[in-house]
PDB file of C-alpha atoms in Angstrom:
ATOM      1  CA  MET A   1     -16.567  -9.734  16.537  1.00 65.00           C
ATOM      2  CA  ALA A   2     -16.842 -11.751  13.489  1.00 83.00           C
ATOM      3  CA  ASP A   3     -14.135 -13.012  11.276  1.00 95.00           C
ATOM      4  CA  THR A   4     -11.930 -10.965   8.971  1.00 98.00           C
ATOM      5  CA  LEU A   5     -10.040 -12.756   6.053  1.00 98.00           C
ATOM      6  CA  ILE A   6      -6.774 -11.287   5.111  1.00 98.00           C
ATOM      7  CA  PHE A   7      -5.359 -12.132   1.428  1.00 98.00           C
ATOM      8  CA  GLY A   8      -1.813 -11.703   0.604  1.00 96.00           C
ATOM      9  CA  ALA A   9      -1.167 -12.523   4.342  1.00 94.00           C
ATOM     10  CA  SER A  10       2.449 -13.239   3.643  1.00 94.00           C
ATOM     11  CA  GLY A  11       3.573  -9.773   2.326  1.00 95.00           C
ATOM     12  CA  GLN A  12       4.474  -6.775   3.913  1.00 97.00           C
ATOM     13  CA  LEU A  13       1.018  -5.449   4.750  1.00 98.00           C
ATOM     14  CA  GLY A  14      -0.229  -8.673   5.999  1.00 97.00           C
ATOM     15  CA  GLN A  15       2.453  -9.001   8.320  1.00 97.00           C
ATOM     16  CA  CYS A  16       1.932  -5.828   9.612  1.00 98.00           C
ATOM     17  CA  LEU A  17      -1.816  -6.588  10.028  1.00 98.00           C
ATOM     18  CA  ALA A  18      -0.776  -9.482  12.086  1.00 97.00           C
ATOM     19  CA  HIS A  19       1.989  -7.381  14.201  1.00 98.00           C
ATOM     20  CA  VAL A  20      -0.773  -4.755  14.972  1.00 98.00           C
ATOM     21  CA  ALA A  21      -3.698  -7.025  15.147  1.00 97.00           C
ATOM     22  CA  LYS A  22      -1.559  -8.776  18.175  1.00 96.00           C
ATOM     23  CA  GLU A  23      -0.473  -5.244  19.612  1.00 96.00           C
ATOM     24  CA  ARG A  24      -3.972  -4.516  19.886  1.00 96.00           C
ATOM     25  CA  ASN A  25      -5.556  -7.816  20.543  1.00 94.00           C
ATOM     26  CA  THR A  26      -7.912  -7.452  17.721  1.00 93.00           C
ATOM     27  CA  PRO A  27      -9.958 -10.663  17.391  1.00 93.00           C
ATOM     28  CA  GLY A  28     -11.244 -12.645  14.702  1.00 95.00           C
ATOM     29  CA  LEU A  29      -8.404 -12.205  12.287  1.00 97.00           C
ATOM     30  CA  ILE A  30      -7.712 -15.124  10.225  1.00 97.00           C
ATOM     31  CA  PHE A  31      -4.786 -15.283   7.674  1.00 97.00           C
ATOM     32  CA  PRO A  32      -5.116 -18.343   5.539  1.00 95.00           C
ATOM     33  CA  PRO A  33      -2.132 -19.934   3.904  1.00 91.00           C
ATOM     34  CA  GLU A  34      -1.410 -18.677   0.714  1.00 87.00           C
ATOM     35  CA  ALA A  35      -2.211 -22.244  -1.067  1.00 89.00           C
ATOM     36  CA  ASP A  36      -5.647 -21.894   0.284  1.00 92.00           C
ATOM     37  CA  ALA A  37      -6.048 -18.119  -0.362  1.00 95.00           C
ATOM     38  CA  ASN A  38      -5.042 -17.379  -4.105  1.00 96.00           C
ATOM     39  CA  ILE A  39      -7.199 -14.723  -5.413  1.00 98.00           C
ATOM     40  CA  LEU A  40      -7.200 -16.110  -8.873  1.00 97.00           C
ATOM     41  CA  ALA A  41      -8.661 -19.609  -7.714  1.00 97.00           C
ATOM     42  CA  PRO A  42     -12.376 -18.594  -7.357  1.00 97.00           C
ATOM     43  CA  ASP A  43     -13.108 -22.325  -5.665  1.00 96.00           C
ATOM     44  CA  LYS A  44     -10.891 -21.940  -3.201  1.00 96.00           C
ATOM     45  CA  LEU A  45     -12.000 -18.295  -2.339  1.00 97.00           C
ATOM     46  CA  ARG A  46     -15.551 -19.675  -2.165  1.00 98.00           C
ATOM     47  CA  ALA A  47     -14.559 -22.236   0.492  1.00 97.00           C
ATOM     48  CA  LEU A  48     -13.018 -19.897   2.593  1.00 97.00           C
ATOM     49  CA  PHE A  49     -16.121 -17.568   2.345  1.00 97.00           C
ATOM     50  CA  GLU A  50     -18.369 -20.537   3.067  1.00 97.00           C
ATOM     51  CA  GLN A  51     -16.281 -21.730   6.042  1.00 96.00           C
ATOM     52  CA  HIS A  52     -15.927 -18.526   7.756  1.00 96.00           C
ATOM     53  CA  LYS A  53     -18.807 -16.330   6.561  1.00 97.00           C
ATOM     54  CA  PRO A  54     -16.585 -13.111   7.140  1.00 98.00           C
ATOM     55  CA  ALA A  55     -17.649  -9.683   8.216  1.00 98.00           C
ATOM     56  CA  TYR A  56     -14.310  -7.957   6.389  1.00 98.00           C
ATOM     57  CA  CYS A  57     -12.079  -9.142   3.543  1.00 98.00           C
ATOM     58  CA  ILE A  58      -8.716  -7.373   3.246  1.00 98.00           C
ATOM     59  CA  ASN A  59      -7.080  -7.673   0.182  1.00 98.00           C
ATOM     60  CA  CYS A  60      -3.251  -7.234   0.380  1.00 97.00           C
ATOM     61  CA  ALA A  61      -2.608  -9.381  -2.320  1.00 97.00           C
ATOM     62  CA  ALA A  62      -1.196  -7.476  -5.551  1.00 97.00           C
ATOM     63  CA  TYR A  63       0.968  -7.349  -8.405  1.00 97.00           C
ATOM     64  CA  THR A  64       3.502  -4.974  -7.362  1.00 96.00           C
ATOM     65  CA  ALA A  65       6.503  -5.438  -9.631  1.00 96.00           C
ATOM     66  CA  VAL A  66       6.182  -2.079 -11.269  1.00 97.00           C
ATOM     67  CA  ASP A  67       8.959  -2.269 -14.052  1.00 98.00           C
ATOM     68  CA  LYS A  68       8.395  -6.023 -14.579  1.00 98.00           C
ATOM     69  CA  ALA A  69       4.400  -5.183 -15.334  1.00 98.00           C
ATOM     70  CA  GLU A  70       5.389  -3.306 -18.425  1.00 98.00           C
ATOM     71  CA  ASP A  71       6.139  -6.567 -20.033  1.00 98.00           C
ATOM     72  CA  GLU A  72       3.786  -8.905 -17.900  1.00 98.00           C
ATOM     73  CA  VAL A  73       0.629  -7.072 -18.455  1.00 98.00           C
ATOM     74  CA  ASP A  74      -1.685  -9.951 -18.708  1.00 98.00           C
ATOM     75  CA  LEU A  75      -0.316 -11.214 -15.250  1.00 98.00           C
ATOM     76  CA  ALA A  76      -0.339  -7.863 -13.759  1.00 98.00           C
ATOM     77  CA  ARG A  77      -4.282  -7.670 -14.728  1.00 98.00           C
ATOM     78  CA  LYS A  78      -5.051 -11.047 -13.626  1.00 98.00           C
ATOM     79  CA  VAL A  79      -3.636 -10.356 -10.070  1.00 98.00           C
ATOM     80  CA  ASN A  80      -4.603  -6.504  -9.883  1.00 98.00           C
ATOM     81  CA  ARG A  81      -8.083  -6.649 -11.511  1.00 98.00           C
ATOM     82  CA  ASP A  82      -9.245 -10.042 -12.088  1.00 98.00           C
ATOM     83  CA  GLY A  83      -8.455 -11.203  -8.620  1.00 98.00           C
ATOM     84  CA  VAL A  84     -10.080  -8.190  -7.021  1.00 98.00           C
ATOM     85  CA  GLU A  85     -13.120  -8.767  -9.158  1.00 98.00           C
ATOM     86  CA  ASN A  86     -13.061 -12.742  -7.324  1.00 98.00           C
ATOM     87  CA  LEU A  87     -13.136 -11.177  -4.166  1.00 98.00           C
ATOM     88  CA  ALA A  88     -15.428  -8.426  -4.812  1.00 98.00           C
ATOM     89  CA  ARG A  89     -18.282 -10.961  -6.228  1.00 98.00           C
ATOM     90  CA  LEU A  90     -18.111 -13.273  -3.071  1.00 98.00           C
ATOM     91  CA  CYS A  91     -18.292 -10.075  -0.777  1.00 98.00           C
ATOM     92  CA  GLY A  92     -21.639  -8.810  -2.449  1.00 98.00           C
ATOM     93  CA  GLU A  93     -22.774 -12.709  -2.121  1.00 98.00           C
ATOM     94  CA  PHE A  94     -21.757 -13.070   1.626  1.00 98.00           C
ATOM     95  CA  GLY A  95     -22.464  -9.469   2.510  1.00 98.00           C
ATOM     96  CA  THR A  96     -18.942  -9.014   3.271  1.00 98.00           C
ATOM     97  CA  THR A  97     -17.274  -5.689   3.575  1.00 98.00           C
ATOM     98  CA  LEU A  98     -14.208  -5.333   1.114  1.00 98.00           C
ATOM     99  CA  ILE A  99     -10.984  -3.475   2.130  1.00 98.00           C
ATOM    100  CA  GLN A 100      -8.859  -3.013  -0.882  1.00 98.00           C
ATOM    101  CA  ILE A 101      -5.548  -1.372  -1.125  1.00 98.00           C
ATOM    102  CA  SER A 102      -4.458   0.552  -3.961  1.00 98.00           C
ATOM    103  CA  THR A 103      -1.759   2.960  -4.844  1.00 98.00           C
ATOM    104  CA  ASP A 104      -0.878   6.507  -5.584  1.00 98.00           C
ATOM    105  CA  PHE A 105      -0.046   5.410  -9.020  1.00 98.00           C
ATOM    106  CA  VAL A 106      -3.544   5.704 -10.337  1.00 98.00           C
ATOM    107  CA  PHE A 107      -2.412   9.235 -10.673  1.00 98.00           C
ATOM    108  CA  ALA A 108      -0.192  10.706 -13.686  1.00 98.00           C
ATOM    109  CA  GLY A 109       1.461  13.241 -11.297  1.00 97.00           C
ATOM    110  CA  THR A 110       1.591  15.996 -13.132  1.00 96.00           C
ATOM    111  CA  GLY A 111       0.190  18.409 -10.717  1.00 95.00           C
ATOM    112  CA  ASN A 112       1.589  20.054  -7.783  1.00 95.00           C
ATOM    113  CA  THR A 113      -1.030  20.417  -5.240  1.00 97.00           C
ATOM    114  CA  PRO A 114      -2.094  17.440  -2.741  1.00 98.00           C
ATOM    115  CA  LEU A 115      -4.567  14.819  -4.463  1.00 98.00           C
ATOM    116  CA  VAL A 116      -7.602  14.282  -3.317  1.00 98.00           C
ATOM    117  CA  GLU A 117      -9.713  11.100  -3.654  1.00 98.00           C
ATOM    118  CA  THR A 118     -11.935  12.772  -6.407  1.00 98.00           C
ATOM    119  CA  ASP A 119      -9.145  13.964  -8.742  1.00 98.00           C
ATOM    120  CA  ALA A 120      -8.942  12.453 -11.982  1.00 97.00           C
ATOM    121  CA  ALA A 121      -7.130   8.715 -12.018  1.00 98.00           C
ATOM    122  CA  GLU A 122      -4.803   9.010 -14.828  1.00 98.00           C
ATOM    123  CA  PRO A 123      -2.280   6.077 -14.659  1.00 98.00           C
ATOM    124  CA  ILE A 124       0.791   6.454 -16.730  1.00 97.00           C
ATOM    125  CA  SER A 125       2.197   2.841 -15.929  1.00 98.00           C
ATOM    126  CA  VAL A 126       0.661  -0.971 -16.446  1.00 98.00           C
ATOM    127  CA  TYR A 127       0.913  -0.970 -12.700  1.00 98.00           C
ATOM    128  CA  GLY A 128      -1.221   2.039 -12.101  1.00 98.00           C
ATOM    129  CA  LEU A 129      -3.740   0.970 -14.912  1.00 98.00           C
ATOM    130  CA  THR A 130      -4.337  -2.393 -13.477  1.00 98.00           C
ATOM    131  CA  LYS A 131      -4.501  -1.162 -10.064  1.00 98.00           C
ATOM    132  CA  LEU A 132      -7.022   1.513 -11.072  1.00 98.00           C
ATOM    133  CA  GLU A 133      -9.046  -1.418 -12.848  1.00 98.00           C
ATOM    134  CA  GLY A 134      -9.008  -3.273  -9.669  1.00 98.00           C
ATOM    135  CA  GLU A 135     -10.684  -0.426  -7.971  1.00 98.00           C
ATOM    136  CA  GLN A 136     -13.367  -0.069 -10.917  1.00 98.00           C
ATOM    137  CA  VAL A 137     -14.585  -3.690 -10.856  1.00 98.00           C
ATOM    138  CA  ILE A 138     -15.679  -3.670  -7.105  1.00 98.00           C
ATOM    139  CA  GLY A 139     -18.913  -1.237  -7.473  1.00 97.00           C
ATOM    140  CA  ALA A 140     -20.413  -3.846  -9.976  1.00 97.00           C
ATOM    141  CA  HIS A 141     -20.393  -6.565  -7.240  1.00 98.00           C
ATOM    142  CA  THR A 142     -20.873  -4.774  -3.812  1.00 98.00           C
ATOM    143  CA  SER A 143     -21.491  -1.171  -2.155  1.00 98.00           C
ATOM    144  CA  GLN A 144     -19.968  -2.347   1.314  1.00 98.00           C
ATOM    145  CA  PHE A 145     -16.036  -1.287   0.243  1.00 98.00           C
ATOM    146  CA  PHE A 146     -13.462   0.716   1.454  1.00 98.00           C
ATOM    147  CA  ILE A 147     -10.335   1.642  -1.242  1.00 98.00           C
ATOM    148  CA  LEU A 148      -7.335   2.896   0.708  1.00 98.00           C
ATOM    149  CA  ARG A 149      -4.679   4.356  -1.552  1.00 98.00           C
ATOM    150  CA  THR A 150      -1.400   4.328  -0.216  1.00 98.00           C
ATOM    151  CA  SER A 151       2.327   5.366  -1.024  1.00 98.00           C
ATOM    152  CA  TRP A 152       6.117   4.551  -0.530  1.00 98.00           C
ATOM    153  CA  LEU A 153       5.129   1.530   1.591  1.00 98.00           C
ATOM    154  CA  TYR A 154       7.767   0.272   3.870  1.00 98.00           C
ATOM    155  CA  SER A 155       8.369  -1.350   7.264  1.00 98.00           C
ATOM    156  CA  GLU A 156      10.508  -3.902   8.831  1.00 98.00           C
ATOM    157  CA  TYR A 157       9.000  -6.830   7.128  1.00 98.00           C
ATOM    158  CA  ALA A 158       9.661  -8.029   3.474  1.00 96.00           C
ATOM    159  CA  ASN A 159      11.441  -5.949   1.059  1.00 96.00           C
ATOM    160  CA  ASN A 160      11.253  -2.203   0.772  1.00 98.00           C
ATOM    161  CA  PHE A 161      12.980   1.279   0.466  1.00 98.00           C
ATOM    162  CA  VAL A 162      14.116   1.633   3.895  1.00 98.00           C
ATOM    163  CA  LYS A 163      15.710  -1.990   4.317  1.00 98.00           C
ATOM    164  CA  THR A 164      17.070  -1.695   0.954  1.00 97.00           C
ATOM    165  CA  MET A 165      18.922   1.647   1.600  1.00 98.00           C
ATOM    166  CA  LEU A 166      19.918   0.262   5.177  1.00 97.00           C
ATOM    167  CA  ARG A 167      21.569  -2.560   3.289  1.00 97.00           C
ATOM    168  CA  LEU A 168      23.159  -1.049   0.707  1.00 97.00           C
ATOM    169  CA  GLY A 169      24.368   1.916   3.215  1.00 96.00           C
ATOM    170  CA  GLN A 170      26.683  -0.967   4.822  1.00 95.00           C
ATOM    171  CA  ASP A 171      28.966  -1.390   1.561  1.00 95.00           C
ATOM    172  CA  ARG A 172      28.679   2.065   0.221  1.00 96.00           C
ATOM    173  CA  ASP A 173      29.926   5.583   1.202  1.00 95.00           C
ATOM    174  CA  GLU A 174      27.686   7.430  -1.238  1.00 97.00           C
ATOM    175  CA  MET A 175      24.494   6.810  -2.812  1.00 97.00           C
ATOM    176  CA  ARG A 176      22.787   8.833  -5.781  1.00 97.00           C
ATOM    177  CA  VAL A 177      19.038   9.172  -4.897  1.00 98.00           C
ATOM    178  CA  ILE A 178      16.267  10.477  -6.783  1.00 98.00           C
ATOM    179  CA  TRP A 179      15.261  14.059  -5.804  1.00 98.00           C
ATOM    180  CA  ASP A 180      12.918  14.800  -8.647  1.00 97.00           C
ATOM    181  CA  GLN A 181       9.864  12.525  -7.382  1.00 98.00           C
ATOM    182  CA  THR A 182       7.736  13.900  -4.573  1.00 98.00           C
ATOM    183  CA  GLY A 183       5.438  12.003  -2.369  1.00 98.00           C
ATOM    184  CA  THR A 184       4.756  10.865   1.094  1.00 98.00           C
ATOM    185  CA  PRO A 185       6.211   7.725   2.637  1.00 98.00           C
ATOM    186  CA  CYS A 186       3.693   5.343   4.595  1.00 98.00           C
ATOM    187  CA  TYR A 187       5.052   3.327   7.348  1.00 98.00           C
ATOM    188  CA  ALA A 188       2.768   0.127   6.883  1.00 98.00           C
ATOM    189  CA  ILE A 189       2.218  -0.606  10.246  1.00 98.00           C
ATOM    190  CA  ASP A 190       0.478   2.759  10.363  1.00 98.00           C
ATOM    191  CA  LEU A 191      -1.631   1.792   7.366  1.00 98.00           C
ATOM    192  CA  ALA A 192      -2.436  -1.592   9.382  1.00 98.00           C
ATOM    193  CA  GLY A 193      -3.766   0.554  12.405  1.00 98.00           C
ATOM    194  CA  CYS A 194      -6.011   2.796   9.955  1.00 98.00           C
ATOM    195  CA  ILE A 195      -7.412  -0.590   8.725  1.00 98.00           C
ATOM    196  CA  LEU A 196      -8.224  -2.144  12.128  1.00 97.00           C
ATOM    197  CA  THR A 197      -9.656   0.994  13.301  1.00 97.00           C
ATOM    198  CA  ILE A 198     -12.424   0.520  10.562  1.00 97.00           C
ATOM    199  CA  ILE A 199     -13.093  -2.848  11.364  1.00 96.00           C
ATOM    200  CA  GLU A 200     -13.383  -2.175  15.049  1.00 95.00           C
ATOM    201  CA  SER A 201     -15.250   0.842  14.948  1.00 95.00           C
ATOM    202  CA  GLN A 202     -17.529  -0.917  12.163  1.00 94.00           C
ATOM    203  CA  SER A 203     -17.624   1.943  10.116  1.00 94.00           C
ATOM    204  CA  GLN A 204     -19.952   2.173   6.966  1.00 97.00           C
ATOM    205  CA  GLN A 205     -18.630   5.021   5.477  1.00 98.00           C
ATOM    206  CA  TYR A 206     -17.830   3.119   2.511  1.00 98.00           C
ATOM    207  CA  GLY A 207     -15.749   4.850  -0.298  1.00 98.00           C
ATOM    208  CA  ILE A 208     -12.400   5.757  -1.554  1.00 98.00           C
ATOM    209  CA  TYR A 209      -9.793   6.971   0.965  1.00 98.00           C
ATOM    210  CA  HIS A 210      -6.113   8.196   0.866  1.00 98.00           C
ATOM    211  CA  TYR A 211      -3.929   6.999   3.578  1.00 98.00           C
ATOM    212  CA  SER A 212      -0.006   7.712   4.263  1.00 98.00           C
ATOM    213  CA  ASN A 213       2.073   9.371   6.910  1.00 98.00           C
ATOM    214  CA  GLU A 214       1.837  13.109   6.811  1.00 98.00           C
ATOM    215  CA  GLY A 215       4.449  15.302   5.310  1.00 98.00           C
ATOM    216  CA  VAL A 216       5.804  15.606   1.949  1.00 98.00           C
ATOM    217  CA  THR A 217       9.378  14.615   0.724  1.00 98.00           C
ATOM    218  CA  SER A 218      11.549  13.377  -2.286  1.00 98.00           C
ATOM    219  CA  TRP A 219      13.288   9.878  -2.287  1.00 98.00           C
ATOM    220  CA  TYR A 220      16.249  11.754  -1.902  1.00 98.00           C
ATOM    221  CA  ASP A 221      15.297  13.566   1.168  1.00 98.00           C
ATOM    222  CA  PHE A 222      13.821  10.097   2.256  1.00 98.00           C
ATOM    223  CA  ALA A 223      16.822   8.205   1.883  1.00 98.00           C
ATOM    224  CA  THR A 224      18.782  11.070   3.654  1.00 98.00           C
ATOM    225  CA  ALA A 225      16.667  10.507   6.625  1.00 98.00           C
ATOM    226  CA  ILE A 226      17.140   6.843   6.594  1.00 98.00           C
ATOM    227  CA  PHE A 227      21.009   7.334   6.798  1.00 98.00           C
ATOM    228  CA  GLU A 228      20.594  10.258   9.601  1.00 98.00           C
ATOM    229  CA  LEU A 229      18.326   8.483  11.920  1.00 98.00           C
ATOM    230  CA  SER A 230      20.183   4.896  11.716  1.00 97.00           C
ATOM    231  CA  GLY A 231      23.623   6.603  12.141  1.00 97.00           C
ATOM    232  CA  THR A 232      24.568   4.969   8.736  1.00 96.00           C
ATOM    233  CA  PRO A 233      27.771   7.077   7.372  1.00 96.00           C
ATOM    234  CA  VAL A 234      26.591   7.462   3.893  1.00 97.00           C
ATOM    235  CA  LYS A 235      26.347  10.536   1.712  1.00 97.00           C
ATOM    236  CA  THR A 236      23.418  11.317  -0.452  1.00 98.00           C
ATOM    237  CA  VAL A 237      23.756  12.702  -3.698  1.00 98.00           C
ATOM    238  CA  PRO A 238      20.789  14.066  -5.675  1.00 98.00           C
ATOM    239  CA  ILE A 239      19.984  13.080  -9.141  1.00 98.00           C
ATOM    240  CA  ARG A 240      16.941  13.888 -11.709  1.00 98.00           C
ATOM    241  CA  THR A 241      14.683  10.879 -12.700  1.00 97.00           C
ATOM    242  CA  ALA A 242      16.317  11.114 -16.282  1.00 96.00           C
ATOM    243  CA  GLU A 243      19.633   9.881 -14.797  1.00 96.00           C
ATOM    244  CA  TYR A 244      18.152   6.508 -13.435  1.00 94.00           C
ATOM    245  CA  PRO A 245      15.951   5.466 -16.381  1.00 93.00           C
ATOM    246  CA  THR A 246      13.202   2.623 -15.427  1.00 96.00           C
ATOM    247  CA  LYS A 247      10.881   0.895 -17.598  1.00 97.00           C
ATOM    248  CA  ALA A 248       7.678   2.307 -16.201  1.00 98.00           C
ATOM    249  CA  THR A 249       7.222   5.837 -15.833  1.00 97.00           C
ATOM    250  CA  ARG A 250       6.556   6.773 -12.199  1.00 97.00           C
ATOM    251  CA  PRO A 251       4.418   9.718 -10.895  1.00 97.00           C
ATOM    252  CA  ALA A 252       6.744  13.173 -10.535  1.00 98.00           C
ATOM    253  CA  TYR A 253       3.857  14.475  -7.925  1.00 98.00           C
ATOM    254  CA  SER A 254       1.581  11.967  -5.929  1.00 97.00           C
ATOM    255  CA  VAL A 255       1.312  13.714  -2.437  1.00 98.00           C
ATOM    256  CA  MET A 256      -2.077  12.660  -1.384  1.00 98.00           C
ATOM    257  CA  ASP A 257      -4.501  14.523   0.915  1.00 98.00           C
ATOM    258  CA  LYS A 258      -5.554  12.881   3.853  1.00 98.00           C
ATOM    259  CA  THR A 259      -8.295  15.138   5.173  1.00 98.00           C
ATOM    260  CA  LYS A 260     -10.914  12.565   4.472  1.00 98.00           C
ATOM    261  CA  ALA A 261      -9.168   9.496   6.435  1.00 98.00           C
ATOM    262  CA  LYS A 262      -8.651  11.779   9.381  1.00 98.00           C
ATOM    263  CA  THR A 263     -12.429  13.258   9.421  1.00 98.00           C
ATOM    264  CA  VAL A 264     -14.397  10.576   8.493  1.00 97.00           C
ATOM    265  CA  LEU A 265     -12.553   7.459   9.627  1.00 97.00           C
ATOM    266  CA  GLY A 266     -11.471   9.308  12.674  1.00 96.00           C
ATOM    267  CA  VAL A 267      -7.949   7.955  12.311  1.00 96.00           C
ATOM    268  CA  ALA A 268      -4.564   9.882  13.584  1.00 95.00           C
ATOM    269  CA  ILE A 269      -1.623   9.941  10.975  1.00 98.00           C
ATOM    270  CA  PRO A 270       1.861  10.699  12.431  1.00 98.00           C
ATOM    271  CA  HIS A 271       4.461  12.545  10.449  1.00 98.00           C
ATOM    272  CA  TRP A 272       6.424  10.495   8.264  1.00 98.00           C
ATOM    273  CA  ARG A 273       9.972  11.223  10.069  1.00 98.00           C
ATOM    274  CA  THR A 274       8.044  10.309  13.218  1.00 98.00           C
ATOM    275  CA  SER A 275       7.126   6.723  11.796  1.00 98.00           C
ATOM    276  CA  LEU A 276      10.152   6.432  10.236  1.00 98.00           C
ATOM    277  CA  ALA A 277      12.320   6.629  13.613  1.00 98.00           C
ATOM    278  CA  THR A 278      10.164   4.292  15.126  1.00 98.00           C
ATOM    279  CA  CYS A 279      10.834   1.545  12.383  1.00 98.00           C
ATOM    280  CA  ILE A 280      14.398   2.206  12.422  1.00 98.00           C
ATOM    281  CA  GLU A 281      14.230   1.672  16.122  1.00 97.00           C
ATOM    282  CA  ARG A 282      12.520  -1.442  15.546  1.00 97.00           C
ATOM    283  CA  LEU A 283      14.679  -2.623  13.020  1.00 96.00           C
ATOM    284  CA  GLY A 284      17.690  -2.171  15.702  1.00 86.00           C
TER     285      GLY A 284
END
């Protein structure tokens, strides 16, 4: 199998890709060091493409500090839009298929029915806007791309909600958690598996896909499940978003419909509680 270049290799999803590739014995994945793989450095990117002539490029690199992005608009845009365009341009030139990771934050979150890929993207934060701009610049440079929108990403790697709750739960007997934001967690190991399935099957069903775990929950119910499944004796108290103000506005409802990913890509998607139990067991 031809080489696959991974950008953002040291982040959560990058580490999950390395984990799953090892489990599945998937050949050809290249995880270049960050110093050689800065998506804002076109010359370095070109050197990597010329060296490896990759069949696939997976972009896990992103500016993801949702609240800081409200103040660091230019930096967020450089990483989430300009960096993606740098990769897309090279993918078009080298005939490489781009797999770009995007987010549920491209939606306003004002509805109450699961979001499909063709629903209007109307971001309500700088982070969501710059991620949408990243999606939009790809098509000018290549038609060989998969955009995978995901949500509430967590795993045993890097910093995320699950690990934060477990850490805070060691010192507290009560946690106040938002209950009026609804979505679906995504175990990054499962998302990595979906990405590798695309590569292994050599799918050419290009386009935008939604991928998270199955089911629907709130942050409050998610936190409650984390404490239950880990045996951590913490009482969770539901609060409204208004009681926990943040600089960036979050979508109130961002449950994504995964029918397209299941039918077109042929991936099986576990329920969020099943995957959460697996993660917590692995965290030990």
